[in-house]
Protein backbone atom coordinates (compact mmCIF):
# COMPACT_ATOMS: atom_id res chain seq x y z
CA UNK A 1 0.00 0.00 0.00
CA UNK A 2 1.33 3.41 -0.95
CA UNK A 3 0.73 5.94 1.84
CA UNK A 4 0.12 9.65 1.16
CA UNK A 5 3.41 11.44 0.69
CA UNK A 6 2.35 14.35 2.90
CA UNK A 7 0.53 14.78 6.21
CA UNK A 8 -1.40 17.78 4.84
CA UNK A 9 -4.29 17.82 2.39
CA UNK A 10 -6.03 21.03 1.34
CA UNK A 11 -4.60 22.75 4.41
CA UNK A 12 -5.76 19.99 6.78
CA UNK A 13 -3.75 17.58 8.87
CA UNK A 14 -4.21 14.00 7.66
CA UNK A 15 -3.93 10.88 9.81
CA UNK A 16 -3.94 7.40 8.29
CA UNK A 17 -5.53 4.14 9.44
CA UNK A 18 -2.91 1.74 7.99
CA UNK A 19 -3.89 -1.56 6.41
CA UNK A 20 -0.51 -3.10 7.23
CA UNK A 21 1.30 -3.31 10.54
CA UNK A 22 3.39 -0.19 11.00
CA UNK A 23 5.72 1.04 13.73
CA UNK A 24 6.53 4.59 14.68
CA UNK A 25 9.82 5.74 13.11
CA UNK A 26 10.53 7.75 16.26
CA UNK A 27 9.62 5.73 19.36
CA UNK A 28 9.23 2.37 17.57
CA UNK A 29 5.80 1.92 19.15
CA UNK A 30 3.48 -0.35 17.18
CA UNK A 31 1.62 -1.74 15.51
CA UNK A 32 -0.09 1.61 15.02
CA UNK A 33 -3.86 1.93 14.61
CA UNK A 34 -3.36 5.55 13.52
CA UNK A 35 -0.29 7.22 12.17
CA UNK A 36 0.89 10.46 10.63
CA UNK A 37 3.50 10.73 7.91
CA UNK A 38 6.47 13.06 8.32
CA UNK A 39 8.83 13.08 5.32
CA UNK A 40 7.36 9.74 4.28
CA UNK A 41 8.04 8.10 7.67
CA UNK A 42 5.19 6.92 9.93
CA UNK A 43 4.86 8.62 13.29
CA UNK A 44 2.52 7.66 16.13
CA UNK A 45 0.13 10.33 17.31
CA UNK A 46 2.14 10.99 20.45
CA UNK A 47 5.32 11.69 18.47
CA UNK A 48 3.26 13.83 16.07
CA UNK A 49 1.90 15.85 19.04
CA UNK A 50 -1.65 14.65 18.33
CA UNK A 51 -1.94 12.10 21.14
CA UNK A 52 -4.37 14.26 23.10
CA UNK A 53 -6.97 14.19 20.33
CA UNK A 54 -9.95 11.79 20.29
CA UNK A 55 -11.42 10.01 17.29
CA UNK A 56 -14.89 10.95 16.04
CA UNK A 57 -16.12 8.47 13.39
CA UNK A 58 -17.86 9.79 10.30
CA UNK A 59 -21.63 9.61 10.09
CA UNK A 60 -22.95 12.59 12.04
CA UNK A 61 -22.31 15.57 9.78
CA UNK A 62 -23.54 18.21 12.21
CA UNK A 63 -21.51 16.82 15.12
CA UNK A 64 -18.37 16.55 12.98
CA UNK A 65 -18.71 20.10 11.68
CA UNK A 66 -19.25 21.53 15.14
CA UNK A 67 -16.47 19.48 16.71
CA UNK A 68 -14.02 20.85 14.16
CA UNK A 69 -15.32 24.37 14.74
CA UNK A 70 -14.78 23.99 18.48
CA UNK A 71 -11.36 22.33 18.19
CA UNK A 72 -8.22 24.44 17.85
CA UNK A 73 -6.36 21.41 16.47
CA UNK A 74 -7.96 18.70 14.35
CA UNK A 75 -7.05 16.11 11.73
CA UNK A 76 -8.85 14.15 9.05
CA UNK A 77 -8.58 10.36 9.39
CA UNK A 78 -8.38 8.36 6.14
CA UNK A 79 -7.97 4.73 5.12
CA UNK A 80 -6.95 3.26 1.78
CA UNK A 81 -9.69 1.42 -0.14
CA UNK A 82 -7.91 -1.23 -2.23
CA UNK A 83 -10.95 -1.93 -4.40
CA UNK A 84 -11.37 1.74 -5.35
CA UNK A 85 -7.63 2.54 -5.18
CA UNK A 86 -8.14 5.68 -3.14
CA UNK A 87 -8.08 7.02 0.38
CA UNK A 88 -11.46 7.51 2.04
CA UNK A 89 -12.37 9.62 5.02
CA UNK A 90 -13.12 7.65 8.20
CA UNK A 91 -13.66 10.49 10.63
CA UNK A 92 -11.76 13.23 12.41
CA UNK A 93 -9.51 13.69 15.41
CA UNK A 94 -10.53 16.58 17.65
CA UNK A 95 -9.87 17.85 21.15
CA UNK A 96 -11.95 16.04 23.76
CA UNK A 97 -13.29 19.27 25.24
CA UNK A 98 -14.25 20.44 21.75
CA UNK A 99 -16.17 17.21 21.15
CA UNK A 100 -18.02 17.69 24.44
CA UNK A 101 -19.01 21.23 23.47
CA UNK A 102 -20.11 20.07 20.03
CA UNK A 103 -22.21 17.30 21.55
CA UNK A 104 -23.85 19.83 23.88
CA UNK A 105 -24.71 22.05 20.91
CA UNK A 106 -26.22 19.11 19.03
CA UNK A 107 -28.22 18.05 22.08
CA UNK A 108 -29.54 21.61 22.43
CA UNK A 109 -30.64 21.51 18.80
CA UNK A 110 -32.28 18.12 19.33
CA UNK A 111 -34.17 19.48 22.33
CA UNK A 112 -35.26 22.50 20.30
CA UNK A 113 -36.50 20.20 17.55
CA UNK A 114 -38.33 18.08 20.12
CA UNK A 115 -40.06 21.15 21.53
CA UNK A 116 -40.96 22.34 18.04
CA UNK A 117 -42.42 18.93 17.17
CA UNK A 118 -44.43 19.01 20.41
CA UNK A 119 -45.74 22.49 19.59
CA UNK A 120 -46.64 21.41 16.07
CA UNK A 121 -48.40 18.32 17.41
CA UNK A 122 -50.43 20.42 19.83
CA UNK A 123 -51.30 22.82 17.02
CA UNK A 124 -52.42 19.98 14.75
CA UNK A 125 -54.45 18.43 17.56
CA UNK A 126 -56.23 21.75 18.19
CA UNK A 127 -56.89 22.15 14.46
CA UNK A 128 -58.24 18.60 14.25
CA UNK A 129 -60.49 19.18 17.24
CA UNK A 130 -61.91 22.37 15.71
CA UNK A 131 -62.44 20.66 12.36
CA UNK A 132 -64.15 17.63 13.93
CA UNK A 133 -66.45 19.98 15.85
CA UNK A 134 -67.34 21.85 12.64
CA UNK A 135 -67.91 18.53 10.84
CA UNK A 136 -70.16 17.37 13.69
CA UNK A 137 -72.17 20.59 13.53
CA UNK A 138 -72.67 20.17 9.80
CA UNK A 139 -73.84 16.57 10.27
CA UNK A 140 -76.39 17.72 12.84
CA UNK A 141 -77.54 20.51 10.53
CA UNK A 142 -78.18 18.08 7.70
CA UNK A 143 -79.47 15.27 9.93
CA UNK A 144 -81.05 16.90 13.01
CA UNK A 145 -82.31 13.58 14.28
CA UNK A 146 -78.85 12.03 14.41
CA UNK A 147 -77.80 11.46 18.04
CA UNK A 148 -75.08 13.92 19.01
CA UNK A 149 -72.68 11.19 20.14
CA UNK A 150 -73.17 9.39 16.86
CA UNK A 151 -72.52 12.56 14.90
CA UNK A 152 -69.30 13.15 16.83
CA UNK A 153 -68.17 9.57 16.21
CA UNK A 154 -68.85 9.85 12.47
CA UNK A 155 -67.01 13.18 12.28
CA UNK A 156 -64.04 11.88 14.26
CA UNK A 157 -63.73 8.80 12.05
CA UNK A 158 -64.09 10.70 8.78
CA UNK A 159 -61.63 13.44 9.67
CA UNK A 160 -58.61 11.46 10.95
CA UNK A 161 -55.48 13.20 9.63
CA UNK A 162 -53.65 11.15 7.01
CA UNK A 163 -56.44 8.56 6.77
CA UNK A 164 -57.48 9.42 3.22
CA UNK A 165 -61.11 9.35 4.32
CA UNK A 166 -63.72 11.70 2.94
CA UNK A 167 -63.31 14.18 5.77
CA UNK A 168 -59.68 14.77 4.75
CA UNK A 169 -60.48 15.26 1.07
CA UNK A 170 -60.64 18.77 -0.36
CA UNK A 171 -64.44 18.55 -0.37
CA UNK A 172 -64.46 17.27 3.19
CA UNK A 173 -62.18 20.04 4.46
CA UNK A 174 -64.50 22.52 2.77
CA UNK A 175 -67.45 20.84 4.55
CA UNK A 176 -69.37 20.44 1.32
CA UNK A 177 -72.78 18.86 1.70
CA UNK A 178 -71.89 15.91 -0.53
CA UNK A 179 -68.79 15.08 1.53
CA UNK A 180 -70.67 15.27 4.83
CA UNK A 181 -73.48 13.08 3.50
CA UNK A 182 -70.94 10.56 2.19
CA UNK A 183 -69.33 10.37 5.63
CA UNK A 184 -72.71 9.83 7.32
CA UNK A 185 -73.69 7.17 4.80
CA UNK A 186 -70.41 5.33 5.42
CA UNK A 187 -70.99 5.46 9.16
CA UNK A 188 -74.52 4.13 8.83
CA UNK A 189 -73.42 1.46 6.38
CA UNK A 190 -70.91 -0.04 8.81
CA UNK A 191 -72.88 0.38 12.06
CA UNK A 192 -76.57 0.08 11.21
CA UNK A 193 -76.61 -2.56 8.48
CA UNK A 194 -75.24 -6.03 7.72
CA UNK A 195 -72.73 -4.56 5.25
CA UNK A 196 -69.61 -5.78 7.05
CA UNK A 197 -71.04 -9.27 7.49
CA UNK A 198 -71.89 -9.43 3.79
CA UNK A 199 -68.34 -8.51 2.86
CA UNK A 200 -66.95 -11.12 5.25
CA UNK A 201 -69.17 -13.76 3.67
CA UNK A 202 -67.70 -13.05 0.26
CA UNK A 203 -70.37 -10.84 -1.24
CA UNK A 204 -68.79 -8.35 -3.69
CA UNK A 205 -68.66 -4.77 -2.42
CA UNK A 206 -71.01 -3.26 -5.00
CA UNK A 207 -73.54 -6.04 -4.49
CA UNK A 208 -73.31 -5.66 -0.71
CA UNK A 209 -73.95 -1.93 -1.05
CA UNK A 210 -76.95 -2.57 -3.28
CA UNK A 211 -78.47 -4.95 -0.73
CA UNK A 212 -78.11 -2.60 2.24
CA UNK A 213 -79.00 0.61 0.36
CA UNK A 214 -82.67 0.59 1.54
CA UNK A 215 -81.56 0.25 5.17
CA UNK A 216 -79.12 3.14 4.83
CA UNK A 217 -81.78 5.32 3.21
CA UNK A 218 -84.22 4.48 5.98
CA UNK A 219 -81.79 5.59 8.70
CA UNK A 220 -80.89 8.80 6.89
CA UNK A 221 -84.54 9.60 6.19
CA UNK A 222 -85.40 8.98 9.82
CA UNK A 223 -82.68 11.37 10.99
CA UNK A 224 -83.85 14.02 8.54
CA UNK A 225 -87.56 13.65 9.28
CA UNK A 226 -86.96 13.74 13.03
CA UNK A 227 -85.64 17.25 12.57
CA UNK A 228 -88.56 18.25 10.41
CA UNK A 229 -91.02 16.97 13.00
CA UNK A 230 -89.22 18.96 15.71
CA UNK A 231 -89.35 22.06 13.55
PDB file of C-alpha atoms in Angstrom:
ATOM      1  CA  UNK A   1       0.000   0.000   0.000  1.00  0.00           C
ATOM      2  CA  UNK A   2       1.334   3.409  -0.951  1.00  0.00           C
ATOM      3  CA  UNK A   3       0.728   5.944   1.841  1.00  0.00           C
ATOM      4  CA  UNK A   4       0.119   9.646   1.158  1.00  0.00           C
ATOM      5  CA  UNK A   5       3.405  11.443   0.693  1.00  0.00           C
ATOM      6  CA  UNK A   6       2.345  14.347   2.903  1.00  0.00           C
ATOM      7  CA  UNK A   7       0.526  14.784   6.205  1.00  0.00           C
ATOM      8  CA  UNK A   8      -1.398  17.784   4.841  1.00  0.00           C
ATOM      9  CA  UNK A   9      -4.289  17.818   2.391  1.00  0.00           C
ATOM     10  CA  UNK A  10      -6.027  21.025   1.337  1.00  0.00           C
ATOM     11  CA  UNK A  11      -4.599  22.752   4.414  1.00  0.00           C
ATOM     12  CA  UNK A  12      -5.759  19.991   6.784  1.00  0.00           C
ATOM     13  CA  UNK A  13      -3.751  17.578   8.869  1.00  0.00           C
ATOM     14  CA  UNK A  14      -4.214  13.998   7.658  1.00  0.00           C
ATOM     15  CA  UNK A  15      -3.926  10.880   9.812  1.00  0.00           C
ATOM     16  CA  UNK A  16      -3.936   7.396   8.286  1.00  0.00           C
ATOM     17  CA  UNK A  17      -5.526   4.143   9.435  1.00  0.00           C
ATOM     18  CA  UNK A  18      -2.914   1.739   7.986  1.00  0.00           C
ATOM     19  CA  UNK A  19      -3.886  -1.556   6.407  1.00  0.00           C
ATOM     20  CA  UNK A  20      -0.507  -3.097   7.232  1.00  0.00           C
ATOM     21  CA  UNK A  21       1.296  -3.310  10.544  1.00  0.00           C
ATOM     22  CA  UNK A  22       3.389  -0.195  11.002  1.00  0.00           C
ATOM     23  CA  UNK A  23       5.719   1.036  13.730  1.00  0.00           C
ATOM     24  CA  UNK A  24       6.533   4.594  14.679  1.00  0.00           C
ATOM     25  CA  UNK A  25       9.818   5.744  13.109  1.00  0.00           C
ATOM     26  CA  UNK A  26      10.525   7.749  16.258  1.00  0.00           C
ATOM     27  CA  UNK A  27       9.616   5.732  19.363  1.00  0.00           C
ATOM     28  CA  UNK A  28       9.233   2.365  17.566  1.00  0.00           C
ATOM     29  CA  UNK A  29       5.805   1.918  19.155  1.00  0.00           C
ATOM     30  CA  UNK A  30       3.483  -0.347  17.181  1.00  0.00           C
ATOM     31  CA  UNK A  31       1.625  -1.742  15.510  1.00  0.00           C
ATOM     32  CA  UNK A  32      -0.094   1.608  15.018  1.00  0.00           C
ATOM     33  CA  UNK A  33      -3.858   1.928  14.608  1.00  0.00           C
ATOM     34  CA  UNK A  34      -3.357   5.551  13.520  1.00  0.00           C
ATOM     35  CA  UNK A  35      -0.286   7.222  12.169  1.00  0.00           C
ATOM     36  CA  UNK A  36       0.889  10.460  10.631  1.00  0.00           C
ATOM     37  CA  UNK A  37       3.502  10.731   7.911  1.00  0.00           C
ATOM     38  CA  UNK A  38       6.469  13.059   8.315  1.00  0.00           C
ATOM     39  CA  UNK A  39       8.829  13.077   5.323  1.00  0.00           C
ATOM     40  CA  UNK A  40       7.355   9.743   4.277  1.00  0.00           C
ATOM     41  CA  UNK A  41       8.042   8.105   7.666  1.00  0.00           C
ATOM     42  CA  UNK A  42       5.185   6.919   9.926  1.00  0.00           C
ATOM     43  CA  UNK A  43       4.857   8.617  13.292  1.00  0.00           C
ATOM     44  CA  UNK A  44       2.523   7.663  16.133  1.00  0.00           C
ATOM     45  CA  UNK A  45       0.126  10.332  17.313  1.00  0.00           C
ATOM     46  CA  UNK A  46       2.142  10.986  20.449  1.00  0.00           C
ATOM     47  CA  UNK A  47       5.317  11.687  18.471  1.00  0.00           C
ATOM     48  CA  UNK A  48       3.257  13.828  16.070  1.00  0.00           C
ATOM     49  CA  UNK A  49       1.898  15.847  19.036  1.00  0.00           C
ATOM     50  CA  UNK A  50      -1.646  14.646  18.329  1.00  0.00           C
ATOM     51  CA  UNK A  51      -1.940  12.104  21.142  1.00  0.00           C
ATOM     52  CA  UNK A  52      -4.370  14.260  23.105  1.00  0.00           C
ATOM     53  CA  UNK A  53      -6.967  14.186  20.329  1.00  0.00           C
ATOM     54  CA  UNK A  54      -9.954  11.794  20.293  1.00  0.00           C
ATOM     55  CA  UNK A  55     -11.420  10.008  17.292  1.00  0.00           C
ATOM     56  CA  UNK A  56     -14.891  10.950  16.045  1.00  0.00           C
ATOM     57  CA  UNK A  57     -16.115   8.468  13.386  1.00  0.00           C
ATOM     58  CA  UNK A  58     -17.856   9.791  10.302  1.00  0.00           C
ATOM     59  CA  UNK A  59     -21.633   9.614  10.092  1.00  0.00           C
ATOM     60  CA  UNK A  60     -22.955  12.586  12.037  1.00  0.00           C
ATOM     61  CA  UNK A  61     -22.310  15.565   9.781  1.00  0.00           C
ATOM     62  CA  UNK A  62     -23.544  18.207  12.205  1.00  0.00           C
ATOM     63  CA  UNK A  63     -21.510  16.823  15.115  1.00  0.00           C
ATOM     64  CA  UNK A  64     -18.372  16.548  12.979  1.00  0.00           C
ATOM     65  CA  UNK A  65     -18.710  20.096  11.682  1.00  0.00           C
ATOM     66  CA  UNK A  66     -19.253  21.528  15.141  1.00  0.00           C
ATOM     67  CA  UNK A  67     -16.472  19.481  16.712  1.00  0.00           C
ATOM     68  CA  UNK A  68     -14.020  20.852  14.159  1.00  0.00           C
ATOM     69  CA  UNK A  69     -15.321  24.374  14.736  1.00  0.00           C
ATOM     70  CA  UNK A  70     -14.781  23.985  18.476  1.00  0.00           C
ATOM     71  CA  UNK A  71     -11.359  22.330  18.192  1.00  0.00           C
ATOM     72  CA  UNK A  72      -8.219  24.436  17.847  1.00  0.00           C
ATOM     73  CA  UNK A  73      -6.360  21.410  16.466  1.00  0.00           C
ATOM     74  CA  UNK A  74      -7.961  18.695  14.348  1.00  0.00           C
ATOM     75  CA  UNK A  75      -7.052  16.114  11.732  1.00  0.00           C
ATOM     76  CA  UNK A  76      -8.854  14.146   9.051  1.00  0.00           C
ATOM     77  CA  UNK A  77      -8.575  10.360   9.393  1.00  0.00           C
ATOM     78  CA  UNK A  78      -8.380   8.364   6.144  1.00  0.00           C
ATOM     79  CA  UNK A  79      -7.967   4.733   5.120  1.00  0.00           C
ATOM     80  CA  UNK A  80      -6.954   3.258   1.781  1.00  0.00           C
ATOM     81  CA  UNK A  81      -9.688   1.418  -0.142  1.00  0.00           C
ATOM     82  CA  UNK A  82      -7.914  -1.228  -2.225  1.00  0.00           C
ATOM     83  CA  UNK A  83     -10.946  -1.925  -4.403  1.00  0.00           C
ATOM     84  CA  UNK A  84     -11.369   1.740  -5.345  1.00  0.00           C
ATOM     85  CA  UNK A  85      -7.627   2.537  -5.179  1.00  0.00           C
ATOM     86  CA  UNK A  86      -8.136   5.675  -3.143  1.00  0.00           C
ATOM     87  CA  UNK A  87      -8.077   7.021   0.383  1.00  0.00           C
ATOM     88  CA  UNK A  88     -11.460   7.512   2.038  1.00  0.00           C
ATOM     89  CA  UNK A  89     -12.371   9.623   5.023  1.00  0.00           C
ATOM     90  CA  UNK A  90     -13.125   7.649   8.199  1.00  0.00           C
ATOM     91  CA  UNK A  91     -13.664  10.487  10.635  1.00  0.00           C
ATOM     92  CA  UNK A  92     -11.758  13.228  12.409  1.00  0.00           C
ATOM     93  CA  UNK A  93      -9.509  13.689  15.411  1.00  0.00           C
ATOM     94  CA  UNK A  94     -10.533  16.579  17.647  1.00  0.00           C
ATOM     95  CA  UNK A  95      -9.875  17.850  21.149  1.00  0.00           C
ATOM     96  CA  UNK A  96     -11.949  16.038  23.759  1.00  0.00           C
ATOM     97  CA  UNK A  97     -13.292  19.268  25.242  1.00  0.00           C
ATOM     98  CA  UNK A  98     -14.251  20.444  21.748  1.00  0.00           C
ATOM     99  CA  UNK A  99     -16.168  17.213  21.147  1.00  0.00           C
ATOM    100  CA  UNK A 100     -18.018  17.688  24.442  1.00  0.00           C
ATOM    101  CA  UNK A 101     -19.013  21.230  23.467  1.00  0.00           C
ATOM    102  CA  UNK A 102     -20.107  20.067  20.027  1.00  0.00           C
ATOM    103  CA  UNK A 103     -22.213  17.295  21.551  1.00  0.00           C
ATOM    104  CA  UNK A 104     -23.845  19.830  23.875  1.00  0.00           C
ATOM    105  CA  UNK A 105     -24.708  22.046  20.910  1.00  0.00           C
ATOM    106  CA  UNK A 106     -26.221  19.111  19.032  1.00  0.00           C
ATOM    107  CA  UNK A 107     -28.221  18.055  22.077  1.00  0.00           C
ATOM    108  CA  UNK A 108     -29.535  21.606  22.434  1.00  0.00           C
ATOM    109  CA  UNK A 109     -30.640  21.508  18.799  1.00  0.00           C
ATOM    110  CA  UNK A 110     -32.277  18.116  19.325  1.00  0.00           C
ATOM    111  CA  UNK A 111     -34.166  19.475  22.328  1.00  0.00           C
ATOM    112  CA  UNK A 112     -35.257  22.500  20.303  1.00  0.00           C
ATOM    113  CA  UNK A 113     -36.500  20.201  17.547  1.00  0.00           C
ATOM    114  CA  UNK A 114     -38.334  18.082  20.116  1.00  0.00           C
ATOM    115  CA  UNK A 115     -40.062  21.153  21.534  1.00  0.00           C
ATOM    116  CA  UNK A 116     -40.965  22.336  18.042  1.00  0.00           C
ATOM    117  CA  UNK A 117     -42.417  18.929  17.172  1.00  0.00           C
ATOM    118  CA  UNK A 118     -44.429  19.007  20.405  1.00  0.00           C
ATOM    119  CA  UNK A 119     -45.742  22.491  19.590  1.00  0.00           C
ATOM    120  CA  UNK A 120     -46.640  21.408  16.068  1.00  0.00           C
ATOM    121  CA  UNK A 121     -48.399  18.317  17.414  1.00  0.00           C
ATOM    122  CA  UNK A 122     -50.435  20.423  19.830  1.00  0.00           C
ATOM    123  CA  UNK A 123     -51.300  22.825  17.018  1.00  0.00           C
ATOM    124  CA  UNK A 124     -52.420  19.981  14.754  1.00  0.00           C
ATOM    125  CA  UNK A 125     -54.453  18.430  17.564  1.00  0.00           C
ATOM    126  CA  UNK A 126     -56.228  21.747  18.187  1.00  0.00           C
ATOM    127  CA  UNK A 127     -56.888  22.145  14.459  1.00  0.00           C
ATOM    128  CA  UNK A 128     -58.239  18.597  14.251  1.00  0.00           C
ATOM    129  CA  UNK A 129     -60.494  19.184  17.236  1.00  0.00           C
ATOM    130  CA  UNK A 130     -61.912  22.370  15.706  1.00  0.00           C
ATOM    131  CA  UNK A 131     -62.437  20.660  12.358  1.00  0.00           C
ATOM    132  CA  UNK A 132     -64.152  17.634  13.926  1.00  0.00           C
ATOM    133  CA  UNK A 133     -66.446  19.984  15.847  1.00  0.00           C
ATOM    134  CA  UNK A 134     -67.344  21.852  12.639  1.00  0.00           C
ATOM    135  CA  UNK A 135     -67.908  18.528  10.843  1.00  0.00           C
ATOM    136  CA  UNK A 136     -70.157  17.372  13.688  1.00  0.00           C
ATOM    137  CA  UNK A 137     -72.171  20.591  13.534  1.00  0.00           C
ATOM    138  CA  UNK A 138     -72.672  20.165   9.796  1.00  0.00           C
ATOM    139  CA  UNK A 139     -73.841  16.572  10.271  1.00  0.00           C
ATOM    140  CA  UNK A 140     -76.392  17.721  12.838  1.00  0.00           C
ATOM    141  CA  UNK A 141     -77.541  20.512  10.534  1.00  0.00           C
ATOM    142  CA  UNK A 142     -78.183  18.083   7.695  1.00  0.00           C
ATOM    143  CA  UNK A 143     -79.472  15.274   9.930  1.00  0.00           C
ATOM    144  CA  UNK A 144     -81.052  16.904  13.005  1.00  0.00           C
ATOM    145  CA  UNK A 145     -82.311  13.578  14.283  1.00  0.00           C
ATOM    146  CA  UNK A 146     -78.854  12.028  14.411  1.00  0.00           C
ATOM    147  CA  UNK A 147     -77.797  11.457  18.043  1.00  0.00           C
ATOM    148  CA  UNK A 148     -75.081  13.924  19.012  1.00  0.00           C
ATOM    149  CA  UNK A 149     -72.679  11.186  20.139  1.00  0.00           C
ATOM    150  CA  UNK A 150     -73.167   9.385  16.859  1.00  0.00           C
ATOM    151  CA  UNK A 151     -72.519  12.562  14.897  1.00  0.00           C
ATOM    152  CA  UNK A 152     -69.299  13.150  16.833  1.00  0.00           C
ATOM    153  CA  UNK A 153     -68.168   9.574  16.211  1.00  0.00           C
ATOM    154  CA  UNK A 154     -68.846   9.850  12.466  1.00  0.00           C
ATOM    155  CA  UNK A 155     -67.015  13.184  12.277  1.00  0.00           C
ATOM    156  CA  UNK A 156     -64.040  11.881  14.258  1.00  0.00           C
ATOM    157  CA  UNK A 157     -63.735   8.795  12.049  1.00  0.00           C
ATOM    158  CA  UNK A 158     -64.089  10.700   8.785  1.00  0.00           C
ATOM    159  CA  UNK A 159     -61.632  13.442   9.670  1.00  0.00           C
ATOM    160  CA  UNK A 160     -58.614  11.464  10.954  1.00  0.00           C
ATOM    161  CA  UNK A 161     -55.483  13.199   9.627  1.00  0.00           C
ATOM    162  CA  UNK A 162     -53.654  11.149   7.012  1.00  0.00           C
ATOM    163  CA  UNK A 163     -56.436   8.558   6.765  1.00  0.00           C
ATOM    164  CA  UNK A 164     -57.477   9.417   3.222  1.00  0.00           C
ATOM    165  CA  UNK A 165     -61.112   9.354   4.321  1.00  0.00           C
ATOM    166  CA  UNK A 166     -63.723  11.698   2.939  1.00  0.00           C
ATOM    167  CA  UNK A 167     -63.315  14.181   5.771  1.00  0.00           C
ATOM    168  CA  UNK A 168     -59.677  14.771   4.746  1.00  0.00           C
ATOM    169  CA  UNK A 169     -60.477  15.264   1.072  1.00  0.00           C
ATOM    170  CA  UNK A 170     -60.641  18.766  -0.360  1.00  0.00           C
ATOM    171  CA  UNK A 171     -64.445  18.550  -0.367  1.00  0.00           C
ATOM    172  CA  UNK A 172     -64.459  17.275   3.188  1.00  0.00           C
ATOM    173  CA  UNK A 173     -62.175  20.040   4.461  1.00  0.00           C
ATOM    174  CA  UNK A 174     -64.498  22.521   2.770  1.00  0.00           C
ATOM    175  CA  UNK A 175     -67.451  20.842   4.550  1.00  0.00           C
ATOM    176  CA  UNK A 176     -69.370  20.440   1.315  1.00  0.00           C
ATOM    177  CA  UNK A 177     -72.778  18.858   1.700  1.00  0.00           C
ATOM    178  CA  UNK A 178     -71.890  15.909  -0.526  1.00  0.00           C
ATOM    179  CA  UNK A 179     -68.790  15.085   1.528  1.00  0.00           C
ATOM    180  CA  UNK A 180     -70.671  15.266   4.826  1.00  0.00           C
ATOM    181  CA  UNK A 181     -73.478  13.081   3.499  1.00  0.00           C
ATOM    182  CA  UNK A 182     -70.935  10.558   2.190  1.00  0.00           C
ATOM    183  CA  UNK A 183     -69.326  10.373   5.634  1.00  0.00           C
ATOM    184  CA  UNK A 184     -72.706   9.834   7.323  1.00  0.00           C
ATOM    185  CA  UNK A 185     -73.692   7.169   4.802  1.00  0.00           C
ATOM    186  CA  UNK A 186     -70.414   5.332   5.424  1.00  0.00           C
ATOM    187  CA  UNK A 187     -70.992   5.456   9.162  1.00  0.00           C
ATOM    188  CA  UNK A 188     -74.522   4.128   8.832  1.00  0.00           C
ATOM    189  CA  UNK A 189     -73.423   1.458   6.376  1.00  0.00           C
ATOM    190  CA  UNK A 190     -70.913  -0.040   8.814  1.00  0.00           C
ATOM    191  CA  UNK A 191     -72.884   0.378  12.062  1.00  0.00           C
ATOM    192  CA  UNK A 192     -76.569   0.077  11.213  1.00  0.00           C
ATOM    193  CA  UNK A 193     -76.609  -2.562   8.477  1.00  0.00           C
ATOM    194  CA  UNK A 194     -75.235  -6.026   7.720  1.00  0.00           C
ATOM    195  CA  UNK A 195     -72.735  -4.565   5.249  1.00  0.00           C
ATOM    196  CA  UNK A 196     -69.608  -5.781   7.054  1.00  0.00           C
ATOM    197  CA  UNK A 197     -71.043  -9.269   7.493  1.00  0.00           C
ATOM    198  CA  UNK A 198     -71.891  -9.427   3.794  1.00  0.00           C
ATOM    199  CA  UNK A 199     -68.344  -8.509   2.857  1.00  0.00           C
ATOM    200  CA  UNK A 200     -66.949 -11.124   5.251  1.00  0.00           C
ATOM    201  CA  UNK A 201     -69.169 -13.761   3.672  1.00  0.00           C
ATOM    202  CA  UNK A 202     -67.701 -13.050   0.262  1.00  0.00           C
ATOM    203  CA  UNK A 203     -70.375 -10.835  -1.238  1.00  0.00           C
ATOM    204  CA  UNK A 204     -68.795  -8.354  -3.693  1.00  0.00           C
ATOM    205  CA  UNK A 205     -68.657  -4.770  -2.422  1.00  0.00           C
ATOM    206  CA  UNK A 206     -71.015  -3.262  -5.001  1.00  0.00           C
ATOM    207  CA  UNK A 207     -73.537  -6.042  -4.485  1.00  0.00           C
ATOM    208  CA  UNK A 208     -73.308  -5.658  -0.708  1.00  0.00           C
ATOM    209  CA  UNK A 209     -73.945  -1.928  -1.050  1.00  0.00           C
ATOM    210  CA  UNK A 210     -76.949  -2.570  -3.281  1.00  0.00           C
ATOM    211  CA  UNK A 211     -78.470  -4.949  -0.733  1.00  0.00           C
ATOM    212  CA  UNK A 212     -78.106  -2.605   2.237  1.00  0.00           C
ATOM    213  CA  UNK A 213     -78.998   0.607   0.365  1.00  0.00           C
ATOM    214  CA  UNK A 214     -82.665   0.593   1.543  1.00  0.00           C
ATOM    215  CA  UNK A 215     -81.564   0.245   5.171  1.00  0.00           C
ATOM    216  CA  UNK A 216     -79.119   3.139   4.825  1.00  0.00           C
ATOM    217  CA  UNK A 217     -81.779   5.315   3.210  1.00  0.00           C
ATOM    218  CA  UNK A 218     -84.223   4.478   5.978  1.00  0.00           C
ATOM    219  CA  UNK A 219     -81.788   5.588   8.701  1.00  0.00           C
ATOM    220  CA  UNK A 220     -80.893   8.801   6.893  1.00  0.00           C
ATOM    221  CA  UNK A 221     -84.542   9.602   6.195  1.00  0.00           C
ATOM    222  CA  UNK A 222     -85.396   8.980   9.819  1.00  0.00           C
ATOM    223  CA  UNK A 223     -82.679  11.372  10.991  1.00  0.00           C
ATOM    224  CA  UNK A 224     -83.848  14.019   8.542  1.00  0.00           C
ATOM    225  CA  UNK A 225     -87.560  13.649   9.283  1.00  0.00           C
ATOM    226  CA  UNK A 226     -86.964  13.743  13.028  1.00  0.00           C
ATOM    227  CA  UNK A 227     -85.636  17.250  12.570  1.00  0.00           C
ATOM    228  CA  UNK A 228     -88.557  18.246  10.409  1.00  0.00           C
ATOM    229  CA  UNK A 229     -91.020  16.974  13.002  1.00  0.00           C
ATOM    230  CA  UNK A 230     -89.218  18.958  15.712  1.00  0.00           C
ATOM    231  CA  UNK A 231     -89.352  22.060  13.550  1.00  0.00           C
TER     232      UNK A 231
END
